[in-house]
């Protein structure tokens, strides 16, 4: 393969957004995306909840998401089918949660985030099947630490998006601009070579000057490139550790369960939150258990996770287990929405979050001719457009990126050395 | 085993220094150190170069080392045999290296570090077997990027220490104060338990309140403790990942080679650097190749490493290879000191550095009732006493630690959230 200007590793939404924005800014450049799976978005992108929100406590996450959502809404309006439905996010919160997050919500609103507050009585009217009041005599609920729902907080500029279709939008545009996306081709690691080769098998030697000159594929071939960009999510450490680049992320598993039952049809007939009359992406007051209606499939997705103690562990093919649903998510769901009582998961999958464990904002930085864009921390879909723009700016050597809508963003703020972000508190 | 006040994981020099200082401050507390190996210092402590220096570009590293060295010198004076020899460190530097590090040396001297500068001619007089001038017609040397030695910079408050004996000093004191050190007992992970147990196998569940209540041993037993301290160097991520605590380090292998030959006897007869007439710990101007005389064994240790590209990889039992010496270290040694010509390594070993890849200063922080003291970054021996004091202060809930000699140190400076250190440039 001929020398590339840019090789991008990973055809998830980060990798393809990056390819799109680099090609948009640099028409004619040779940009190739390598992907181990057979098509795009097959890593952790497609395993996501397919949702978007601009509700973040970190101003950086907020800005990245808010401008990316504007871009997604724009292409949606232009007629691209990306499955966008502005259904909203609905946090059902206990009195103590509201108290804890009061200043956070105030901060968001100051940044322009549109939030709507619903009193308990309003919630009951709209969703008569919602159990807002935990019975003080319910021993199970006490043991589970369940609290009554006091208020609903709706993020308005939030909703559902088809992560697969959105990624395909970027893929299509990349191809139109002449970029290559090569599937079923796994990158083993960046190609680390001595500047002056000796032809020895044990090169590079410690006294040789080295540089990263491209990528080594698992099929044994090498591809030279002026710049290598790693957008491989949880796979990034597997690719970068072998050449001594720390991409600072840990993988943590999340499991998703699909429920189908006529009893759940009421969730597509909820009025007061959005024009579609559908239940927003709804988060219950315990263990971030959430549900998300899939109107097309006529199903409901459910997930949730512990707030501390989930193992950091990379797995090539993480699996969801029925026990995880039965003992964990289901127990919370049935208490707050008894219509879930007795329902088993009809389908399930698991993916990995590539967590930035320090602040849960993305990392975008360059070292030794490699640009790394990782740390989506479970909210990569909704920030991917901004990540693409910032990475393209870093590639071009600019200190500022222009996000969709014109806002400027200091590229180094997402780097390691001069990082300037606040820690995210709203991780789902 | 009865409930402990403190369980420390790892009987390397960090773990035992921590145990020592906690017991010193809290006589009578039940402190137990667990160690997977059969005796202390058998992890990466004993695999170190057994050397100490206060020559660091990071003011924090400098202070931690400087005060720890004072403590080591004090116990040495008091008659403990810790193999301490103040032989000095000698950086043999090229003109370009001196230029690059000029302000760094000035900064160190401002902090009170005693440095001595030797001109090339002085070095030649003291070490006639030192090849200071690289022959411009030497094609090999050109290919290797070797530069002539311009100056020697000696760190005076530097030298050799027997890492094993020093660790045994701490171990002995810990035992005297009633602490337990239990060998051949590997900790699997911190014990994460629900505050209210249900007796289910799949606990903790995501809706349970959890806490770390001790440690789980690999032999299946559990030990309860009010506080768990992880001082397990490269093993720390193996122990902490399973409970979702990111200790922020990467492991990188370093290899050490032992050379024995009568030709090398001249290195124990070098006058001008120290009272023992021994060659200081000497670093050559390429790939941090260094040698360290072992007077007792009558041998010379040699090591070195690439400045970029060494893989991050945890290995239970890393191995040194003859090829690494032959192609890498030997090639540099023989050019600068032809007395090494033809010498093969008679012994070798490898260990891991637990690298803080961002700033190469230690991490000391607490999260969820676990204190983590890692990131020695290859210079843990010489900072261990200060690390013990700072960890003991964190354990006691103090915001300031008192280092040996009375200097105060802000505990949070080595934490994650309010970290306040500058990046180290002098990593060997």
Coordinates of N, CA, C and O in Angstrom, one line a residue, chain A residues 139 142-144 192 196 198 200 202 204-207 209-210 212 237 241-246 248 250 286-287 289 304-312 324 327-329 331-332 357-358 368 416, chain B residues 139 142-144 192 196 198 200 202 204-207 209-210 212 237 241-246 248 250 286-287 289 304-312 324 327-329 331-332 357-358 368 416:
Chain A
X139 N -39.6 -3.8 52.8 CA -38.3 -4.1 53.3 C -37.2 -4.3 52.2 O -36.1 -3.9 52.3
X142 N -36.1 -0.9 51.1 CA -35.2 -0.3 52.1 C -33.8 -0.9 52.0 O -32.8 -0.2 52.0
X143 N -33.8 -2.2 51.9 CA -32.5 -2.9 51.7 C -31.7 -2.4 50.5 O -30.5 -2.4 50.4
X144 N -32.5 -2.1 49.4 CA -31.9 -1.7 48.2 C -31.5 -0.2 48.2 O -30.9 0.4 47.3
X192 N 7.2 1.3 14.7 CA 8.3 2.1 15.4 C 9.6 1.6 14.6 O 10.0 0.5 14.7
X196 N 17.7 5.3 10.9 CA 18.7 4.7 10.1 C 18.7 3.2 10.3 O 19.2 2.7 11.3
X198 N 19.4 -0.8 10.1 CA 20.6 -1.7 10.0 C 20.2 -3.0 9.3 O 21.1 -3.8 8.9
X200 N 18.7 -5.4 11.1 CA 18.8 -6.5 12.1 C 17.4 -6.8 12.6 O 16.5 -5.9 12.6
X202 N 16.5 -7.5 15.6 CA 16.3 -7.0 17.0 C 16.2 -5.4 17.0 O 16.1 -4.8 18.0
X204 N 14.2 -1.8 16.7 CA 15.2 -0.8 17.1 C 16.0 -1.1 18.3 O 15.5 -1.7 19.2
X205 N 17.3 -0.7 18.3 CA 18.2 -0.9 19.4 C 18.1 0.4 20.3 O 17.7 1.4 19.8
X206 N 18.6 0.3 21.5 CA 18.3 1.4 22.4 C 19.0 2.6 22.0 O 18.7 3.7 22.4
X207 N 20.1 2.5 21.3 CA 20.9 3.7 20.9 C 20.5 4.3 19.6 O 21.1 5.2 19.1
X209 N 18.0 6.3 17.0 CA 17.0 7.3 16.9 C 15.8 6.6 16.3 O 15.9 6.0 15.2
X210 N 14.6 6.7 16.9 CA 13.5 6.0 16.3 C 12.3 7.0 16.0 O 12.4 8.2 16.5
X212 N 7.9 7.0 14.7 CA 6.7 6.2 14.2 C 6.4 6.6 12.8 O 6.2 7.7 12.5
X237 N -5.3 0.9 24.3 CA -4.1 0.5 25.1 C -3.4 -0.8 24.5 O -2.2 -0.9 24.5
X241 N 0.3 0.3 24.0 CA 1.2 -0.2 25.1 C 2.5 -0.8 24.4 O 3.6 -0.5 24.9
X242 N 2.4 -1.5 23.3 CA 3.6 -2.1 22.8 C 4.6 -1.2 22.3 O 5.8 -1.6 22.1
X243 N 4.3 0.1 22.1 CA 5.3 1.1 21.7 C 5.5 2.1 22.8 O 6.1 3.2 22.6
X244 N 5.0 1.8 24.0 CA 5.3 2.7 25.2 C 4.6 4.0 25.1 O 5.1 5.0 25.5
X245 N 3.3 4.0 24.6 CA 2.5 5.2 24.7 C 1.3 4.9 25.6 O 0.6 4.0 25.4
X246 N 1.2 5.8 26.6 CA 0.2 5.6 27.6 C -1.0 6.4 27.2 O -1.0 7.6 27.1
X248 N -3.9 6.3 28.8 CA -4.5 6.8 30.0 C -6.0 6.3 30.2 O -6.7 6.9 31.0
X250 N -8.9 3.2 31.0 CA -9.3 1.8 31.5 C -10.6 1.4 30.9 O -11.5 2.3 30.7
X286 N -31.6 5.1 41.2 CA -30.7 4.1 41.8 C -29.8 3.5 40.8 O -30.2 3.0 39.7
X287 N -28.5 3.5 41.0 CA -27.5 2.8 40.2 C -27.6 3.1 38.8 O -27.3 2.3 37.9
X289 N -29.8 3.1 36.8 CA -30.6 2.3 36.0 C -31.4 3.2 35.0 O -32.0 4.1 35.5
X304 N -27.7 -0.2 33.5 CA -27.5 0.4 34.8 C -26.1 -0.1 35.3 O -25.6 -1.0 34.7
X305 N -25.6 0.5 36.3 CA -24.2 0.1 36.7 C -24.0 0.5 38.2 O -24.5 1.5 38.6
X306 N -23.1 -0.2 38.8 CA -22.6 0.2 40.1 C -21.8 1.5 40.0 O -21.2 1.8 39.0
X307 N -21.8 2.3 41.1 CA -21.1 3.5 41.1 C -19.7 3.4 41.6 O -18.8 4.3 41.4
X308 N -19.3 2.3 42.1 CA -18.0 2.0 42.5 C -17.8 0.5 42.5 O -18.7 -0.3 43.0
X309 N -16.7 0.0 42.0 CA -16.3 -1.4 42.2 C -16.4 -2.2 40.9 O -15.9 -3.4 40.9
X310 N -16.9 -1.7 39.8 CA -16.9 -2.4 38.6 C -15.4 -2.6 38.1 O -14.7 -1.6 38.1
X311 N -15.1 -3.8 37.8 CA -13.7 -4.1 37.4 C -13.2 -3.4 36.2 O -14.0 -3.3 35.2
X312 N -12.0 -2.9 36.1 CA -11.4 -2.5 34.9 C -10.8 -3.7 34.2 O -10.0 -4.4 34.8
X324 N -27.1 -10.6 35.5 CA -26.9 -9.2 35.7 C -28.2 -8.4 35.6 O -28.4 -7.5 36.4
X327 N -30.7 -9.8 38.8 CA -30.4 -9.4 40.1 C -30.2 -7.9 40.3 O -30.3 -7.4 41.4
X328 N -29.9 -7.2 39.2 CA -29.4 -5.8 39.3 C -30.5 -4.9 38.8 O -31.2 -4.2 39.5
X329 N -30.6 -4.9 37.4 CA -31.4 -3.9 36.8 C -32.9 -4.1 37.0 O -33.6 -3.2 37.4
X331 N -34.4 -5.5 39.4 CA -34.9 -5.2 40.7 C -35.2 -3.7 40.9 O -36.1 -3.4 41.7
X332 N -34.4 -2.9 40.3 CA -34.7 -1.5 40.4 C -35.9 -1.1 39.5 O -36.8 -0.4 40.0
X357 N -10.5 7.8 33.8 CA -10.9 7.6 35.2 C -10.8 8.9 36.0 O -11.2 8.9 37.1
X358 N -10.1 9.8 35.5 CA -9.8 11.0 36.3 C -10.9 12.1 36.1 O -11.5 12.6 37.1
X368 N 5.0 11.8 19.7 CA 5.8 11.0 18.8 C 5.1 10.7 17.5 O 5.1 9.6 17.0
X416 N -2.7 16.1 27.7 CA -2.2 15.6 29.0 C -1.5 16.7 29.8 O -1.8 16.9 30.9
Chain B
X139 N 32.6 5.0 11.8 CA 31.3 4.9 11.2 C 30.3 4.3 12.1 O 29.1 4.7 12.2
X142 N 29.2 6.9 14.5 CA 28.3 7.9 13.9 C 26.9 7.3 13.7 O 25.9 8.0 14.1
X143 N 26.8 6.1 13.3 CA 25.5 5.4 13.1 C 24.8 5.3 14.5 O 23.6 5.4 14.5
X144 N 25.6 5.1 15.5 CA 25.0 5.0 16.9 C 24.6 6.4 17.4 O 24.0 6.5 18.5
X192 N -14.2 -6.1 48.5 CA -15.3 -5.2 48.2 C -16.6 -5.8 48.7 O -17.0 -6.9 48.1
X196 N -24.6 -4.1 53.6 CA -25.7 -5.0 54.2 C -25.7 -6.2 53.3 O -26.1 -6.2 52.2
X198 N -26.5 -9.9 51.7 CA -27.6 -10.7 51.5 C -27.3 -12.2 51.5 O -28.2 -13.1 51.6
X200 N -25.8 -13.6 48.9 CA -25.9 -14.2 47.5 C -24.5 -14.3 47.0 O -23.6 -13.5 47.3
X202 N -23.6 -13.6 43.9 CA -23.4 -12.5 42.9 C -23.2 -11.2 43.5 O -23.1 -10.2 42.8
X204 N -21.3 -8.0 45.3 CA -22.2 -6.9 45.5 C -23.1 -6.7 44.2 O -22.5 -6.9 43.1
X205 N -24.3 -6.3 44.4 CA -25.2 -6.0 43.3 C -25.1 -4.5 43.1 O -24.6 -3.7 44.0
X206 N -25.5 -4.0 41.9 CA -25.3 -2.6 41.6 C -26.0 -1.6 42.5 O -25.6 -0.5 42.6
X207 N -27.1 -2.1 43.1 CA -27.8 -1.2 43.9 C -27.4 -1.2 45.4 O -28.0 -0.6 46.2
X209 N -25.0 -0.6 48.6 CA -23.9 0.3 49.0 C -22.7 -0.6 49.4 O -22.8 -1.6 50.1
X210 N -21.5 -0.2 48.9 CA -20.4 -1.1 49.1 C -19.3 -0.4 49.8 O -19.2 0.9 49.8
X212 N -14.8 -1.1 50.9 CA -13.7 -2.0 51.0 C -13.4 -2.2 52.4 O -13.1 -1.3 53.2
X237 N -1.7 -2.6 39.6 CA -2.9 -2.6 38.7 C -3.6 -4.0 38.7 O -4.8 -4.1 38.6
X241 N -7.3 -3.1 39.6 CA -8.2 -3.1 38.5 C -9.5 -3.9 38.8 O -10.6 -3.5 38.4
X242 N -9.4 -5.1 39.5 CA -10.6 -5.9 39.7 C -11.6 -5.2 40.6 O -12.8 -5.6 40.6
X243 N -11.3 -4.1 41.3 CA -12.3 -3.4 42.0 C -12.4 -2.0 41.5 O -13.0 -1.1 42.1
X244 N -11.9 -1.8 40.3 CA -12.2 -0.5 39.6 C -11.5 0.7 40.2 O -12.0 1.8 40.3
X245 N -10.3 0.5 40.7 CA -9.4 1.6 41.1 C -8.3 1.7 40.2 O -7.5 0.8 39.9
X246 N -8.1 2.9 39.6 CA -7.1 3.1 38.6 C -5.9 3.7 39.4 O -5.9 4.8 39.9
X248 N -3.0 4.3 37.9 CA -2.3 5.2 37.0 C -0.9 4.8 36.6 O -0.2 5.7 36.1
X250 N 2.0 2.3 34.5 CA 2.3 1.3 33.5 C 3.7 0.6 33.9 O 4.5 1.3 34.4
X286 N 24.7 8.1 26.1 CA 23.8 7.5 25.1 C 22.9 6.5 25.8 O 23.3 5.6 26.5
X287 N 21.6 6.6 25.5 CA 20.6 5.7 25.9 C 20.7 5.4 27.4 O 20.3 4.3 27.9
X289 N 22.9 4.5 29.2 CA 23.7 3.3 29.6 C 24.5 3.7 30.8 O 25.1 4.8 30.8
X304 N 20.8 0.1 30.8 CA 20.5 1.2 29.8 C 19.1 1.0 29.2 O 18.6 -0.1 29.3
X305 N 18.6 2.0 28.5 CA 17.3 1.8 27.9 C 17.0 2.8 26.9 O 17.6 3.9 26.9
X306 N 16.1 2.5 26.0 CA 15.7 3.4 25.0 C 14.9 4.5 25.6 O 14.2 4.3 26.6
X307 N 14.9 5.7 25.0 CA 14.2 6.8 25.5 C 12.8 6.9 25.0 O 11.9 7.6 25.6
X308 N 12.4 6.1 24.0 CA 11.0 6.0 23.6 C 10.9 4.7 22.9 O 11.7 4.2 22.2
X309 N 9.7 4.1 23.2 CA 9.4 2.9 22.4 C 9.4 1.6 23.2 O 8.9 0.5 22.7
X310 N 9.9 1.6 24.4 CA 9.9 0.4 25.3 C 8.5 0.1 25.6 O 7.7 0.9 26.0
X311 N 8.1 -1.2 25.4 CA 6.7 -1.6 25.6 C 6.3 -1.5 27.0 O 7.0 -1.8 27.9
X312 N 5.0 -1.0 27.2 CA 4.4 -1.1 28.6 C 3.8 -2.5 28.6 O 3.0 -2.9 27.8
X324 N 20.0 -8.5 24.5 CA 19.8 -7.1 24.9 C 21.1 -6.4 25.3 O 21.4 -5.3 25.0
X327 N 23.7 -6.3 21.9 CA 23.4 -5.4 20.8 C 23.2 -4.0 21.3 O 23.2 -3.0 20.5
X328 N 22.8 -3.8 22.6 CA 22.4 -2.5 23.1 C 23.5 -1.9 24.0 O 24.2 -1.0 23.6
X329 N 23.5 -2.5 25.2 CA 24.4 -1.9 26.2 C 25.8 -2.0 25.9 O 26.6 -1.0 26.0
X331 N 27.4 -2.3 23.2 CA 27.9 -1.4 22.1 C 28.2 0.0 22.5 O 29.1 0.6 22.0
X332 N 27.5 0.5 23.5 CA 27.7 1.8 24.0 C 28.9 1.8 24.9 O 29.9 2.6 24.8
X357 N 3.7 7.7 34.0 CA 4.1 8.1 32.6 C 3.9 9.6 32.4 O 4.4 10.1 31.4
X358 N 3.2 10.2 33.3 CA 3.0 11.7 33.1 C 4.1 12.5 33.7 O 4.7 13.4 33.0
X368 N -11.9 5.4 48.4 CA -12.7 4.3 48.9 C -12.0 3.5 50.0 O -12.0 2.3 49.9
X416 N -4.1 12.6 43.0 CA -4.6 12.7 41.6 C -5.2 14.1 41.4 O -4.9 14.8 40.4

